Amino acid sequence: MHTDDAHSARLLDFIARYPRLVVLTGAGVSAGSGIPTYRDREGNWQHSAPITHQAFVGSDSARRRYWTRSLAGWPAVRDARPNGAHLALAAMERAGVVELVITQNVDRLHQRAGSRKVIDLHGRLDRVRCLDCEGLQSREDIQRHFAHGGVHPQPAPAAPRPDGDADITEPAADLQPPRCPACRGMVMPDVVFFGGAVPRDTVACCKAAIDTADALLVVGSSLQVYSGFRFCRYARDTGKPLALLNPGASRADPMAALKLAANCAPVLAAVANHLTTTPAAPPPR
Ligand SMILES: [Zn+2]
């Protein structure tokens, strides 16, 4: 049997036993859409470390550097398209298998693939939030604001990163960080940077979904970040089986009932195909 077929057969077997899943997704799911992962298979940083919440809020030069890089990195995220992994998870939701997707990605590709029940654990990059009045504006407005001001993305090296950042080390000389159009306050992407906190209500919603599901499936994440890893711990502590689909090692490997070391898109596509073409078994009498 082809390896992907073997993996999808094992995942289907898991789903037969635990038919209602909460799925936690990470950067590996969006890698096939051209948005790279932060870490390699060994969990090492592939780029310079990302900006922290503290640096963004506390340092004007850090903000200018962030917006310089974001100016170059955002179009790649904006223009990315869902790949087979996103489409398969949306099909699995329609088939009644996926109760909720909790994603650590900020690219909104699950929603664009058709998933309806999604929690953006780390926020969304297509919006910008005012730190003073909480007002929201679209990220694309910021891009237009820079363009009107005559500030344009620097040419290469501008490899996109998962948070829409890019590998540029020096801020553009003429770039001023954008301000809130309503109150002139400081704005930042509506995302949780490293060092920032996921809102407590969001965490509670995720845990409530795990409570009513049969199992937790993690896809495309090495779970190095606590904000995602906590749900694996929560599943373990509440007696919910954990399945992992990720090519490399992950922090939750020791607590997993099922570990599939594979790229997610082909495995999920085969599972979704099976679920949508094979009639469900009749309920036991
Ligand atoms: Zn404001």
mmCIF file of C-alpha atoms and ligand atoms in Angstrom:
data_model
loop_
_atom_site.group_PDB
_atom_site.id
_atom_site.type_symbol
_atom_site.label_atom_id
_atom_site.label_comp_id
_atom_site.label_asym_id
_atom_site.label_seq_id
_atom_site.Cartn_x
_atom_site.Cartn_y
_atom_site.Cartn_z
ATOM 1 C CA MET A 1 0.000 0.000 0.000
ATOM 2 C CA HIS A 2 1.246 3.489 -0.798
ATOM 3 C CA THR A 3 2.371 5.309 2.337
ATOM 4 C CA ASP A 4 -0.226 8.073 2.015
ATOM 5 C CA ASP A 5 -2.922 5.413 1.617
ATOM 6 C CA ALA A 6 -1.700 3.659 4.746
ATOM 7 C CA HIS A 7 -1.774 6.932 6.667
ATOM 8 C CA SER A 8 -5.248 7.844 5.446
ATOM 9 C CA ALA A 9 -6.514 4.332 6.302
ATOM 10 C CA ARG A 10 -5.233 4.739 9.855
ATOM 11 C CA LEU A 11 -6.803 8.176 10.166
ATOM 12 C CA LEU A 12 -10.111 6.843 8.827
ATOM 13 C CA ASP A 13 -9.941 4.077 11.409
ATOM 14 C CA PHE A 14 -9.402 6.705 14.111
ATOM 15 C CA ILE A 15 -12.386 8.687 12.792
ATOM 16 C CA ALA A 16 -14.555 5.557 12.791
ATOM 17 C CA ARG A 17 -13.897 5.260 16.517
ATOM 18 C CA TYR A 18 -14.029 9.003 17.263
ATOM 19 C CA PRO A 19 -16.364 10.503 14.655
ATOM 20 C CA ARG A 20 -16.567 14.089 15.944
ATOM 21 C CA LEU A 21 -13.243 15.903 15.828
ATOM 22 C CA VAL A 22 -11.878 19.220 16.885
ATOM 23 C CA VAL A 23 -8.952 19.979 14.572
ATOM 24 C CA LEU A 24 -6.020 22.182 15.563
ATOM 25 C CA THR A 25 -3.999 23.405 12.574
ATOM 26 C CA GLY A 26 -0.587 25.023 12.252
ATOM 27 C CA ALA A 27 1.718 26.477 9.652
ATOM 28 C CA GLY A 28 2.203 23.094 7.932
ATOM 29 C CA VAL A 29 -1.348 23.338 6.594
ATOM 30 C CA SER A 30 -0.588 26.619 4.811
ATOM 31 C CA ALA A 31 2.888 25.641 3.572
ATOM 32 C CA GLY A 32 1.288 24.203 0.423
ATOM 33 C CA SER A 33 -0.200 27.641 -0.277
ATOM 34 C CA GLY A 34 3.248 29.207 -0.408
ATOM 35 C CA ILE A 35 3.204 30.514 3.164
ATOM 36 C CA PRO A 36 6.298 29.019 4.747
ATOM 37 C CA THR A 37 6.518 27.471 8.185
ATOM 38 C CA TYR A 38 8.532 29.096 10.923
ATOM 39 C CA ARG A 39 10.339 25.916 11.873
ATOM 40 C CA ASP A 40 11.929 23.052 10.034
ATOM 41 C CA ARG A 41 11.241 19.398 10.809
ATOM 42 C CA GLU A 42 13.585 19.496 13.777
ATOM 43 C CA GLY A 43 11.758 22.480 15.198
ATOM 44 C CA ASN A 44 14.549 24.983 14.491
ATOM 45 C CA TRP A 45 13.830 28.551 13.416
ATOM 46 C CA GLN A 46 14.126 28.961 9.665
ATOM 47 C CA HIS A 47 14.228 32.759 9.810
ATOM 48 C CA SER A 48 15.263 35.452 12.176
ATOM 49 C CA ALA A 49 13.047 35.324 15.260
ATOM 50 C CA PRO A 50 9.640 37.004 14.779
ATOM 51 C CA ILE A 51 8.761 40.306 16.392
ATOM 52 C CA THR A 52 7.396 40.105 19.920
ATOM 53 C CA HIS A 53 4.375 41.925 21.269
ATOM 54 C CA GLN A 54 6.573 43.746 23.774
ATOM 55 C CA ALA A 55 8.976 45.007 21.081
ATOM 56 C CA PHE A 56 6.118 46.177 18.855
ATOM 57 C CA VAL A 57 4.372 48.112 21.601
ATOM 58 C CA GLY A 58 7.522 49.439 23.231
ATOM 59 C CA SER A 59 9.829 50.483 20.424
ATOM 60 C CA ASP A 60 9.296 52.908 17.568
ATOM 61 C CA SER A 61 12.193 51.436 15.606
ATOM 62 C CA ALA A 62 10.771 47.904 16.054
ATOM 63 C CA ARG A 63 7.418 49.122 14.738
ATOM 64 C CA ARG A 64 9.051 50.776 11.730
ATOM 65 C CA ARG A 65 11.002 47.604 11.040
ATOM 66 C CA TYR A 66 7.825 45.514 11.362
ATOM 67 C CA TRP A 67 5.823 47.680 8.964
ATOM 68 C CA THR A 68 8.719 47.798 6.505
ATOM 69 C CA ARG A 69 8.779 44.020 6.442
ATOM 70 C CA SER A 70 4.998 43.681 6.488
ATOM 71 C CA LEU A 71 4.740 46.030 3.513
ATOM 72 C CA ALA A 72 6.781 43.495 1.552
ATOM 73 C CA GLY A 73 5.321 40.338 3.131
ATOM 74 C CA TRP A 74 1.584 41.074 3.179
ATOM 75 C CA PRO A 75 0.830 40.702 -0.563
ATOM 76 C CA ALA A 76 1.993 37.073 -0.529
ATOM 77 C CA VAL A 77 -0.417 36.274 2.298
ATOM 78 C CA ARG A 78 -3.230 38.339 0.752
ATOM 79 C CA ASP A 79 -2.873 36.553 -2.585
ATOM 80 C CA ALA A 80 -2.383 33.015 -1.222
ATOM 81 C CA ARG A 81 -5.006 30.434 -2.155
ATOM 82 C CA PRO A 82 -6.313 27.513 -0.084
ATOM 83 C CA ASN A 83 -4.627 24.205 -0.864
ATOM 84 C CA GLY A 84 -5.817 20.602 -0.707
ATOM 85 C CA ALA A 85 -5.443 20.436 3.061
ATOM 86 C CA HIS A 86 -7.767 23.409 3.640
ATOM 87 C CA LEU A 87 -10.279 22.076 1.098
ATOM 88 C CA ALA A 88 -10.243 18.601 2.641
ATOM 89 C CA LEU A 89 -10.886 19.966 6.146
ATOM 90 C CA ALA A 90 -13.806 22.002 4.802
ATOM 91 C CA ALA A 91 -15.203 18.857 3.147
ATOM 92 C CA MET A 92 -14.759 16.957 6.420
ATOM 93 C CA GLU A 93 -16.780 19.659 8.184
ATOM 94 C CA ARG A 94 -19.580 19.263 5.638
ATOM 95 C CA ALA A 95 -19.418 15.494 6.173
ATOM 96 C CA GLY A 96 -20.085 16.068 9.870
ATOM 97 C CA VAL A 97 -16.681 14.874 11.057
ATOM 98 C CA VAL A 98 -15.041 18.201 11.911
ATOM 99 C CA GLU A 99 -16.882 20.107 14.632
ATOM 100 C CA LEU A 100 -14.434 22.999 14.820
ATOM 101 C CA VAL A 101 -11.116 24.087 13.348
ATOM 102 C CA ILE A 102 -8.849 25.928 15.755
ATOM 103 C CA THR A 103 -6.083 27.446 13.660
ATOM 104 C CA GLN A 104 -2.786 28.937 14.723
ATOM 105 C CA ASN A 105 -2.531 30.475 11.235
ATOM 106 C CA VAL A 106 -3.536 34.088 10.628
ATOM 107 C CA ASP A 107 -4.077 33.787 6.859
ATOM 108 C CA ARG A 108 -7.859 33.052 6.820
ATOM 109 C CA LEU A 109 -7.342 30.249 4.293
ATOM 110 C CA HIS A 110 -9.632 27.843 6.166
ATOM 111 C CA GLN A 111 -12.530 30.275 5.800
ATOM 112 C CA ARG A 112 -11.697 30.866 2.162
ATOM 113 C CA ALA A 113 -11.712 27.106 1.597
ATOM 114 C CA GLY A 114 -15.272 26.935 2.948
ATOM 115 C CA SER A 115 -14.829 25.964 6.601
ATOM 116 C CA ARG A 116 -17.567 27.665 8.618
ATOM 117 C CA LYS A 117 -16.626 26.816 12.171
ATOM 118 C CA VAL A 118 -13.140 28.256 12.639
ATOM 119 C CA ILE A 119 -11.469 29.954 15.578
ATOM 120 C CA ASP A 120 -8.500 32.122 14.591
ATOM 121 C CA LEU A 121 -6.494 31.411 17.739
ATOM 122 C CA HIS A 122 -3.799 33.933 16.904
ATOM 123 C CA GLY A 123 -6.043 36.457 15.190
ATOM 124 C CA ARG A 124 -6.185 37.462 11.554
ATOM 125 C CA LEU A 125 -3.690 39.321 9.453
ATOM 126 C CA ASP A 126 -6.257 40.912 7.150
ATOM 127 C CA ARG A 127 -7.274 43.375 9.878
ATOM 128 C CA VAL A 128 -5.496 46.035 11.889
ATOM 129 C CA ARG A 129 -6.585 47.012 15.398
ATOM 130 C CA CYS A 130 -6.166 50.300 17.243
ATOM 131 C CA LEU A 131 -4.565 49.758 20.642
ATOM 132 C CA ASP A 132 -6.359 52.825 22.030
ATOM 133 C CA CYS A 133 -9.962 52.701 20.727
ATOM 134 C CA GLU A 134 -10.062 49.049 19.490
ATOM 135 C CA GLY A 135 -11.214 50.316 16.098
ATOM 136 C CA LEU A 136 -10.611 47.946 13.182
ATOM 137 C CA GLN A 137 -9.539 48.671 9.637
ATOM 138 C CA SER A 138 -8.535 46.409 6.809
ATOM 139 C CA ARG A 139 -4.884 45.540 6.343
ATOM 140 C CA GLU A 140 -5.244 46.416 2.683
ATOM 141 C CA ASP A 141 -6.100 50.006 3.703
ATOM 142 C CA ILE A 142 -2.680 50.199 5.357
ATOM 143 C CA GLN A 143 -1.055 49.028 2.133
ATOM 144 C CA ARG A 144 -2.896 51.785 0.242
ATOM 145 C CA HIS A 145 -1.948 54.326 2.916
ATOM 146 C CA PHE A 146 1.726 53.497 2.404
ATOM 147 C CA ALA A 147 1.377 53.608 -1.375
ATOM 148 C CA HIS A 148 -0.315 57.031 -1.226
ATOM 149 C CA GLY A 149 2.538 58.224 0.978
ATOM 150 C CA GLY A 150 5.014 57.099 -1.653
ATOM 151 C CA VAL A 151 6.316 54.214 0.484
ATOM 152 C CA HIS A 152 6.621 51.011 -1.488
ATOM 153 C CA PRO A 153 7.817 47.533 -0.616
ATOM 154 C CA GLN A 154 11.535 47.093 -0.701
ATOM 155 C CA PRO A 155 12.695 44.632 -3.321
ATOM 156 C CA ALA A 156 14.278 41.305 -2.372
ATOM 157 C CA PRO A 157 15.161 39.850 0.034
ATOM 158 C CA ALA A 158 11.534 39.727 1.037
ATOM 159 C CA ALA A 159 10.721 36.077 1.522
ATOM 160 C CA PRO A 160 7.232 35.970 3.041
ATOM 161 C CA ARG A 161 6.770 34.557 6.512
ATOM 162 C CA PRO A 162 3.765 32.978 8.202
ATOM 163 C CA ASP A 163 2.736 36.256 9.862
ATOM 164 C CA GLY A 164 3.038 38.332 6.697
ATOM 165 C CA ASP A 165 6.387 39.559 7.886
ATOM 166 C CA ALA A 166 9.403 39.385 5.562
ATOM 167 C CA ASP A 167 13.120 38.992 6.088
ATOM 168 C CA ILE A 168 14.215 42.598 5.886
ATOM 169 C CA THR A 169 16.462 43.910 8.621
ATOM 170 C CA GLU A 170 16.507 47.674 8.043
ATOM 171 C CA PRO A 171 13.374 49.858 8.199
ATOM 172 C CA ALA A 172 12.594 51.994 5.171
ATOM 173 C CA ALA A 173 13.952 55.468 5.914
ATOM 174 C CA ASP A 174 10.741 57.282 4.952
ATOM 175 C CA LEU A 175 8.287 54.895 6.596
ATOM 176 C CA GLN A 176 6.142 56.105 9.480
ATOM 177 C CA PRO A 177 4.031 53.480 11.304
ATOM 178 C CA PRO A 178 0.333 53.849 10.438
ATOM 179 C CA ARG A 179 -2.042 55.514 12.907
ATOM 180 C CA CYS A 180 -5.710 54.933 13.697
ATOM 181 C CA PRO A 181 -7.858 57.094 11.373
ATOM 182 C CA ALA A 182 -10.364 57.674 14.213
ATOM 183 C CA CYS A 183 -8.131 58.574 17.185
ATOM 184 C CA ARG A 184 -4.554 58.667 15.846
ATOM 185 C CA GLY A 185 -3.695 55.840 18.242
ATOM 186 C CA MET A 186 -1.116 53.142 17.631
ATOM 187 C CA VAL A 187 -2.347 50.321 15.409
ATOM 188 C CA MET A 188 -1.098 46.785 15.117
ATOM 189 C CA PRO A 189 -2.142 43.765 13.077
ATOM 190 C CA ASP A 190 -5.126 42.021 14.694
ATOM 191 C CA VAL A 191 -2.906 39.074 15.539
ATOM 192 C CA VAL A 192 -1.313 37.666 18.667
ATOM 193 C CA PHE A 193 2.414 38.200 18.314
ATOM 194 C CA PHE A 194 4.885 36.020 20.166
ATOM 195 C CA GLY A 195 4.786 37.178 23.769
ATOM 196 C CA GLY A 196 1.151 38.302 23.409
ATOM 197 C CA ALA A 197 -1.794 36.527 25.022
ATOM 198 C CA VAL A 198 -4.697 34.719 23.391
ATOM 199 C CA PRO A 199 -7.936 36.208 24.793
ATOM 200 C CA ARG A 200 -9.338 34.128 27.637
ATOM 201 C CA ASP A 201 -12.790 33.834 26.019
ATOM 202 C CA THR A 202 -11.196 32.381 22.910
ATOM 203 C CA VAL A 203 -9.409 29.706 24.930
ATOM 204 C CA ALA A 204 -12.659 28.897 26.754
ATOM 205 C CA CYS A 205 -14.525 28.433 23.445
ATOM 206 C CA CYS A 206 -11.849 26.042 22.206
ATOM 207 C CA LYS A 207 -11.964 23.981 25.405
ATOM 208 C CA ALA A 208 -15.766 23.830 25.316
ATOM 209 C CA ALA A 209 -15.586 22.420 21.785
ATOM 210 C CA ILE A 210 -13.082 19.773 22.888
ATOM 211 C CA ASP A 211 -15.437 18.879 25.751
ATOM 212 C CA THR A 212 -18.231 17.970 23.346
ATOM 213 C CA ALA A 213 -16.037 16.344 20.672
ATOM 214 C CA ASP A 214 -14.747 12.781 20.658
ATOM 215 C CA ALA A 215 -11.091 13.541 19.945
ATOM 216 C CA LEU A 216 -8.547 16.203 19.001
ATOM 217 C CA LEU A 217 -6.665 16.013 15.695
ATOM 218 C CA VAL A 218 -3.593 18.219 15.239
ATOM 219 C CA VAL A 219 -2.529 18.921 11.651
ATOM 220 C CA GLY A 220 0.684 20.573 10.465
ATOM 221 C CA SER A 221 2.016 21.846 13.755
ATOM 222 C CA SER A 222 5.089 20.992 15.793
ATOM 223 C CA LEU A 223 3.238 22.505 18.787
ATOM 224 C CA GLN A 224 6.251 24.479 19.945
ATOM 225 C CA VAL A 225 3.997 27.363 20.943
ATOM 226 C CA TYR A 226 2.148 26.912 24.223
ATOM 227 C CA SER A 227 -1.057 28.541 22.997
ATOM 228 C CA GLY A 228 -1.717 25.510 20.772
ATOM 229 C CA PHE A 229 -0.001 22.879 22.888
ATOM 230 C CA ARG A 230 -2.297 23.658 25.834
ATOM 231 C CA PHE A 231 -5.217 22.068 23.957
ATOM 232 C CA CYS A 232 -3.305 18.789 23.630
ATOM 233 C CA ARG A 233 -2.753 18.845 27.355
ATOM 234 C CA TYR A 234 -6.402 19.701 27.898
ATOM 235 C CA ALA A 235 -7.493 16.792 25.691
ATOM 236 C CA ARG A 236 -5.234 14.422 27.591
ATOM 237 C CA ASP A 237 -6.425 15.698 30.963
ATOM 238 C CA THR A 238 -10.083 15.314 29.981
ATOM 239 C CA GLY A 239 -9.663 11.837 28.495
ATOM 240 C CA LYS A 240 -9.978 12.803 24.806
ATOM 241 C CA PRO A 241 -7.709 10.878 22.419
ATOM 242 C CA LEU A 242 -5.160 12.886 20.459
ATOM 243 C CA ALA A 243 -4.129 12.227 16.839
ATOM 244 C CA LEU A 244 -1.215 14.032 15.176
ATOM 245 C CA LEU A 245 -0.630 14.506 11.449
ATOM 246 C CA ASN A 246 2.684 16.260 10.929
ATOM 247 C CA PRO A 247 5.812 15.316 8.971
ATOM 248 C CA GLY A 248 8.200 16.045 11.806
ATOM 249 C CA ALA A 249 8.403 15.576 15.521
ATOM 250 C CA SER A 250 6.034 17.495 17.745
ATOM 251 C CA ARG A 251 5.924 18.386 21.383
ATOM 252 C CA ALA A 252 2.774 16.284 21.878
ATOM 253 C CA ASP A 253 4.138 13.042 20.366
ATOM 254 C CA PRO A 254 4.431 11.326 23.772
ATOM 255 C CA MET A 255 0.740 11.870 24.529
ATOM 256 C CA ALA A 256 -0.691 10.936 21.117
ATOM 257 C CA ALA A 257 -2.941 7.926 20.534
ATOM 258 C CA LEU A 258 -2.100 8.134 16.821
ATOM 259 C CA LYS A 259 0.933 9.753 15.171
ATOM 260 C CA LEU A 260 1.104 10.022 11.375
ATOM 261 C CA ALA A 261 4.436 11.392 10.136
ATOM 262 C CA ALA A 262 3.248 12.668 6.779
ATOM 263 C CA ASN A 263 2.453 15.753 4.755
ATOM 264 C CA CYS A 264 -1.116 16.649 5.516
ATOM 265 C CA ALA A 265 -2.675 17.511 2.143
ATOM 266 C CA PRO A 266 -2.612 14.068 0.449
ATOM 267 C CA VAL A 267 -3.680 12.247 3.606
ATOM 268 C CA LEU A 268 -6.560 14.618 4.346
ATOM 269 C CA ALA A 269 -7.646 14.622 0.705
ATOM 270 C CA ALA A 270 -7.918 10.825 0.734
ATOM 271 C CA VAL A 271 -9.842 10.899 4.021
ATOM 272 C CA ALA A 272 -12.245 13.586 2.778
ATOM 273 C CA ASN A 273 -12.748 11.711 -0.467
ATOM 274 C CA HIS A 274 -13.595 8.527 1.411
ATOM 275 C CA LEU A 275 -15.979 10.315 3.785
ATOM 276 C CA THR A 276 -17.841 12.079 0.995
ATOM 277 C CA THR A 277 -18.151 9.113 -1.356
ATOM 278 C CA THR A 278 -18.788 6.292 1.124
ATOM 279 C CA PRO A 279 -22.166 6.226 2.825
ATOM 280 C CA ALA A 280 -21.916 6.299 6.585
ATOM 281 C CA ALA A 281 -22.501 3.013 8.364
ATOM 282 C CA PRO A 282 -26.047 2.763 9.819
ATOM 283 C CA PRO A 283 -26.200 3.542 13.517
ATOM 284 C CA PRO A 284 -26.068 0.496 15.797
ATOM 285 C CA ARG A 285 -29.530 -0.816 16.719
HETATM 286 ZN ZN ZN B 1 -8.220 54.431 17.531
#
